[in-house]
CSV table of C-alpha atoms in Angstrom, one decimal:
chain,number,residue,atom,x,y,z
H,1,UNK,CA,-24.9,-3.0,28.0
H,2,UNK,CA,-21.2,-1.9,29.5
H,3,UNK,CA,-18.5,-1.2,27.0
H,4,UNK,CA,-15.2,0.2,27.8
H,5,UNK,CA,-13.3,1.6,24.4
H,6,UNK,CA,-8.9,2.3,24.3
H,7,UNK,CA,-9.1,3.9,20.7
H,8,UNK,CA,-5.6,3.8,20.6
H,9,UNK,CA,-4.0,0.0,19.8
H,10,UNK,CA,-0.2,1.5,20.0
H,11,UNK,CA,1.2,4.5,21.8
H,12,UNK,CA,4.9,5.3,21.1
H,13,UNK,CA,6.6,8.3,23.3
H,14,UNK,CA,10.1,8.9,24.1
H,15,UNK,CA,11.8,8.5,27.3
H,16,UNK,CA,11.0,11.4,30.0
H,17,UNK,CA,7.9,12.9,27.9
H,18,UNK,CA,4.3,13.0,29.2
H,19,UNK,CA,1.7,10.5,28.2
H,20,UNK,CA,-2.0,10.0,27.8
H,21,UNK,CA,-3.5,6.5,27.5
H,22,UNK,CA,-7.4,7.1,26.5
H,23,UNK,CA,-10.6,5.0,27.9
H,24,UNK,CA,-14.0,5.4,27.2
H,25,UNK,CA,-16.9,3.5,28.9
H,26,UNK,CA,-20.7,3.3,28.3
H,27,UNK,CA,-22.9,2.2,31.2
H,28,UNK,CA,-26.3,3.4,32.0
H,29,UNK,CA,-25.5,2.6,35.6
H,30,UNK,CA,-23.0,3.2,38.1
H,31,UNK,CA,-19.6,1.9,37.6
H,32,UNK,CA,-15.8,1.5,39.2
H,33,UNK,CA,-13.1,2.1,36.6
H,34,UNK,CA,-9.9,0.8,37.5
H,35,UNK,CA,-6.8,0.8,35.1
H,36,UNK,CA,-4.4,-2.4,34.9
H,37,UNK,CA,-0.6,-3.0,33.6
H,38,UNK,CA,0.2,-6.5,32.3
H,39,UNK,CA,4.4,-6.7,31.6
H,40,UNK,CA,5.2,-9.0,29.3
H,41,UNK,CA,4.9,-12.8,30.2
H,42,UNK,CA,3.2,-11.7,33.1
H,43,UNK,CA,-0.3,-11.4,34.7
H,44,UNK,CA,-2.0,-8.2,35.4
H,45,UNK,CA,-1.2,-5.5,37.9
H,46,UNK,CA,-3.4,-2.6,39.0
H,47,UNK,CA,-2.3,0.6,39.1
H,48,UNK,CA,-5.3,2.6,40.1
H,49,UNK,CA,-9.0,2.7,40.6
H,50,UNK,CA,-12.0,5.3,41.2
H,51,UNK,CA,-14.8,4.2,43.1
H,52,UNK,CA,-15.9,7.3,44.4
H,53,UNK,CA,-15.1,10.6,46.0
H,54,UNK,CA,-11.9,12.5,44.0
H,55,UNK,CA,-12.3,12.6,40.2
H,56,UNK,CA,-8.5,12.8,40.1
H,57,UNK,CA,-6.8,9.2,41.1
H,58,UNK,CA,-3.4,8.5,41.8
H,59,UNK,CA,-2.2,5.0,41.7
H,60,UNK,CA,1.5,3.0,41.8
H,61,UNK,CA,4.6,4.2,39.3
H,62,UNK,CA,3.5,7.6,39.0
H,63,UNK,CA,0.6,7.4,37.2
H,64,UNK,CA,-3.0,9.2,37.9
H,65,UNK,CA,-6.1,8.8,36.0
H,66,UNK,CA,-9.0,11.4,36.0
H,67,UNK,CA,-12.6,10.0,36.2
H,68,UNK,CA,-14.8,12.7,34.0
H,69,UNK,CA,-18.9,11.4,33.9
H,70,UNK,CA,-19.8,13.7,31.5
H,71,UNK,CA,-17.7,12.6,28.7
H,72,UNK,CA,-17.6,9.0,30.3
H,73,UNK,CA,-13.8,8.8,30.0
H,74,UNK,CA,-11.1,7.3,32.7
H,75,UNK,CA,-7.9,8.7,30.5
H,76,UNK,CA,-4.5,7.5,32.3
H,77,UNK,CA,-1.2,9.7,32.6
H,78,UNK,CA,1.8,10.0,33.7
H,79,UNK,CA,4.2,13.3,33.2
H,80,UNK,CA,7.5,12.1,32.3
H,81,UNK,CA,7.8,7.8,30.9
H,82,UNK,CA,10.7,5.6,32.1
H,83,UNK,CA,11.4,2.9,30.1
H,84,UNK,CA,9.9,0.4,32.2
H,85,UNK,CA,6.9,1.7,31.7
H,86,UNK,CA,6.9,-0.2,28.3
H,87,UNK,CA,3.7,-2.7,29.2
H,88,UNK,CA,0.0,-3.0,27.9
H,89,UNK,CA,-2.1,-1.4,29.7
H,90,UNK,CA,-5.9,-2.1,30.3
H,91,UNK,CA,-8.9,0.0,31.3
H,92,UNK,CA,-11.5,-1.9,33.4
H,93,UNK,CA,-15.2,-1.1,34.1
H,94,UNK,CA,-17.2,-3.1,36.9
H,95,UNK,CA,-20.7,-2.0,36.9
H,96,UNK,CA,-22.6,-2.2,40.4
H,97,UNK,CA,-24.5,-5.3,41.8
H,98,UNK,CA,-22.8,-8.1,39.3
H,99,UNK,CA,-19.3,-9.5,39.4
H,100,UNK,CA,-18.8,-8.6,35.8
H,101,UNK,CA,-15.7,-6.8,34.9
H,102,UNK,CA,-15.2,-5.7,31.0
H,103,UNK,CA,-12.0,-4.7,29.8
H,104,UNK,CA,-11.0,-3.0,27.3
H,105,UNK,CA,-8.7,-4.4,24.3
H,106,UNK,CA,-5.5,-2.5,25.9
H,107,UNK,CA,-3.2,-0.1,25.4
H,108,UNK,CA,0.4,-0.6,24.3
H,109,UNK,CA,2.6,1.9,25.6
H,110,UNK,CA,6.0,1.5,24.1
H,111,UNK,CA,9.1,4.0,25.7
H,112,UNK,CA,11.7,5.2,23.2
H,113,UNK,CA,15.5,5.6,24.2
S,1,UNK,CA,5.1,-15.5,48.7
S,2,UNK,CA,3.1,-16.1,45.6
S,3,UNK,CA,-0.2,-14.4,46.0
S,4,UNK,CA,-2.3,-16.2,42.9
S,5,UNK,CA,-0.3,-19.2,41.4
S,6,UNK,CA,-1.3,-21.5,38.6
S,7,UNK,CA,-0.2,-24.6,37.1
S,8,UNK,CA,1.0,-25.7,34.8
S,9,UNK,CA,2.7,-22.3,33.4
S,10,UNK,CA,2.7,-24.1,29.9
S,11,UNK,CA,0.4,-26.6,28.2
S,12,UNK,CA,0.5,-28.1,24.8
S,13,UNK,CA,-1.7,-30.4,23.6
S,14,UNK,CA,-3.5,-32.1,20.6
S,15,UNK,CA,-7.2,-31.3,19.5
S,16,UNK,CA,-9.8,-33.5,21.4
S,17,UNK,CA,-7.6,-34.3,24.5
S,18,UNK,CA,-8.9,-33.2,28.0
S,19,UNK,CA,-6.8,-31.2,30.4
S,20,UNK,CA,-7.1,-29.4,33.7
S,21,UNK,CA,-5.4,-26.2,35.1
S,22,UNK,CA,-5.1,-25.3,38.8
S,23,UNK,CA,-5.4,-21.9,40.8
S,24,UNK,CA,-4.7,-21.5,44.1
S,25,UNK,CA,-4.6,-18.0,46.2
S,26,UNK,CA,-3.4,-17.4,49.6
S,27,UNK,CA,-5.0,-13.9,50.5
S,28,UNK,CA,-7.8,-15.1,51.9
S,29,UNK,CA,-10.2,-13.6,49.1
S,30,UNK,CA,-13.4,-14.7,48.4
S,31,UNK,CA,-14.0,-14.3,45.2
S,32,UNK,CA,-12.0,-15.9,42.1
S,33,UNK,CA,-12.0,-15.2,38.5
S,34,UNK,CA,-11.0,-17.2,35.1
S,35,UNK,CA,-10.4,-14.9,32.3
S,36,UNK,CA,-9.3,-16.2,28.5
S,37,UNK,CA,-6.5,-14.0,27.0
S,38,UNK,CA,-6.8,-14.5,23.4
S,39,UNK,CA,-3.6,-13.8,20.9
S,40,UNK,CA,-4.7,-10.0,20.5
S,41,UNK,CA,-4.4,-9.7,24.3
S,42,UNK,CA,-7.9,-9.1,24.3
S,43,UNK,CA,-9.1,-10.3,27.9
S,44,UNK,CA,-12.4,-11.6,28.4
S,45,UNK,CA,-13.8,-13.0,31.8
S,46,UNK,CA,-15.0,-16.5,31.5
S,47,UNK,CA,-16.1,-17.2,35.2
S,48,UNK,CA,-16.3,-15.8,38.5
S,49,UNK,CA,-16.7,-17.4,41.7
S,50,UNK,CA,-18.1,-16.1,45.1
S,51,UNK,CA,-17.2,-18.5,48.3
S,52,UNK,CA,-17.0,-21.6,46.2
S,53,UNK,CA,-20.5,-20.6,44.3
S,54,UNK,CA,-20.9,-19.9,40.3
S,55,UNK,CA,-21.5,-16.2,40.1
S,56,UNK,CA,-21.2,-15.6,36.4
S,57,UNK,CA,-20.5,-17.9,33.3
S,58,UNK,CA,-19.9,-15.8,30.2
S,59,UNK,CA,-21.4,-17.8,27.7
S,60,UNK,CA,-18.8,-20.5,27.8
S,61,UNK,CA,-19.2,-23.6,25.6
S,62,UNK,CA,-19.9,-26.4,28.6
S,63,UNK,CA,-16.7,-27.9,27.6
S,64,UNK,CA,-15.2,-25.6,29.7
S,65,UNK,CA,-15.8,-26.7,33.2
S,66,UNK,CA,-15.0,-24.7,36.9
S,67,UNK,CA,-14.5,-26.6,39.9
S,68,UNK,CA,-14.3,-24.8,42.8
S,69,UNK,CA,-13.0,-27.2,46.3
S,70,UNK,CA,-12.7,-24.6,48.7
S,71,UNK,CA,-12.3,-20.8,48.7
S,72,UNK,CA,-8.6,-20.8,47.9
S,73,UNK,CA,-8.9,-22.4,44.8
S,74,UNK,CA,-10.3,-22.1,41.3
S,75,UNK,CA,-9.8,-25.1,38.8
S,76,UNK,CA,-10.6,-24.9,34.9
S,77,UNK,CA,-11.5,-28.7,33.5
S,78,UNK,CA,-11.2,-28.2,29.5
S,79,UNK,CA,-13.0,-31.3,27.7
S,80,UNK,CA,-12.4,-32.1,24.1
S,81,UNK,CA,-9.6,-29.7,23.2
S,82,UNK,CA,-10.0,-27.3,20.3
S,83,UNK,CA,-7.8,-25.0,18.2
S,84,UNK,CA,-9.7,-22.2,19.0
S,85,UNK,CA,-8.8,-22.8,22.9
S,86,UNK,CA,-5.2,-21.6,22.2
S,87,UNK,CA,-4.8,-18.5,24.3
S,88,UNK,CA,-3.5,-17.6,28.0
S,89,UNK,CA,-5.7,-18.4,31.0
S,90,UNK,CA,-5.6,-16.4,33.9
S,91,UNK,CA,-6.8,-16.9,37.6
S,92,UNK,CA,-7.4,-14.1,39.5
S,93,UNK,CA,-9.0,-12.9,43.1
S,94,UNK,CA,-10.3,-10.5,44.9
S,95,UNK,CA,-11.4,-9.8,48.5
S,96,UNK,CA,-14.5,-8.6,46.9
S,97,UNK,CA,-16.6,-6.9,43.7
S,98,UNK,CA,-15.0,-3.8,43.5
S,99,UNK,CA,-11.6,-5.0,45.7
S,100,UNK,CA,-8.7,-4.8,43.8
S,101,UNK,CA,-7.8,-8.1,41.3
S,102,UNK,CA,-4.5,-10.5,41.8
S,103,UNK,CA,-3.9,-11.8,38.5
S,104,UNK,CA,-1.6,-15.7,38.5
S,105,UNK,CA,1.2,-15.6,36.1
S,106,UNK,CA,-0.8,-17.1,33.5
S,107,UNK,CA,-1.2,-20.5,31.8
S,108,UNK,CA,-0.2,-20.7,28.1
S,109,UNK,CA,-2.1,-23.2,26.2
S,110,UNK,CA,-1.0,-24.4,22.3
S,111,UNK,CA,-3.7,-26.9,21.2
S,112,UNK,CA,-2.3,-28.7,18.2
């Protein structure tokens, strides 16, 4: 069975410093792994996805995500946080021939003046 | 333009009472998601829909009901309203499996 884990519930950093938002997926099959952004009150937003082709992905808002199969991980960054980057943030697996996406229990990223 | 809209925004409502919330998308996808957002903002897909036909149904009690009129929209019938149904509902849609996802604003439901 797909699983898609975000070990980290919270993720504090200050304004302008570099962040890593962690994903970890389990499939036995071939997957897409696409990262969302949900503000708050709002619905989600994508911000980038791999399907194939360049392990390195870059998406909207300056973030890019690296695909790496062998440790199964999707990790999201971004080099320098705004303040409007303060959102939840959710890593998505869709495993190939269903119309099953699973995501995981997010990510929120909060920026500090 | 609003992409993926849903109605109402808000909806409270005492146990046992039936209600209905509406999707509509005007991108021309063809495929159209529900998805339950519980208070942990844990999101879990509860349907999917490909050109008006039930693709998946994620083990969800039958009082939770998908009607599906044409490609452009994706209604949720809830019957006999429980406490545990409290949570945000979102509508989604895609052009296709692996296509990119346009979430609605949400529906907030309070059941009393």
């Amino acid at each position: 069975a797909q699983s898609v884990t975000q070990l980290d519930s919270q993720v504090p950093v200050f304004e302008e410093a570099p962040v890593e938002l962690r994903c970890n997926y389990s499939s036995s099959v071939s997957v897409y792994l696409f990262w969302y952004v949900q503000y708050p009150n709002q619905g989600l937003q994508l911000l980038l996805k791999y399907l194939s082709g360049s392990t390195l992905v870059k998406g909207i808002n300056g973030f890019e995500a690296e695909f790496n199969k062998s440790q199964t991980s999707f990790h999201l960054r971004k080099p320098s946080v705004h303040i409007s980057d303060t959102a939840e943030y959710f890593c998505a697996v869709y495993t190939s021939g269903t119309y099953k996406y699973i995501f995981g229990t997010g990510t929120r990223l909060k920026v500090l003046a | 333009d609003t992409a993926v809209s849903q109605t109402p925004k808000y909806l409270v409502t005492q146990m046992g009472n039936d209600k209905s919330i509406k999707c509509e998308q005007n991108l021309g996808h063809d495929t159209m998601y529900w998805y339950k957002q519980d208070s942990k903002k844990f999101l879990k897909i509860m349907f999917s829909y490909n050109n008006k036909e039930l693709i998946i149904n994620e083990t969800v009690p039958n009082r939770f009901s998908p009607k599906s009129p044409d490609k452009a929209h994706l209604n949720l019938h809830i019957n006999s309203l429980e406490l545990g149904d409290s949570a945000v509902y979102f509508c989604a849609s895609s052009a296709g499996p692996v296509e990119t996802q346009y979430f609605g604003p949400g529906t907030r439901l309070l059941v009393l």
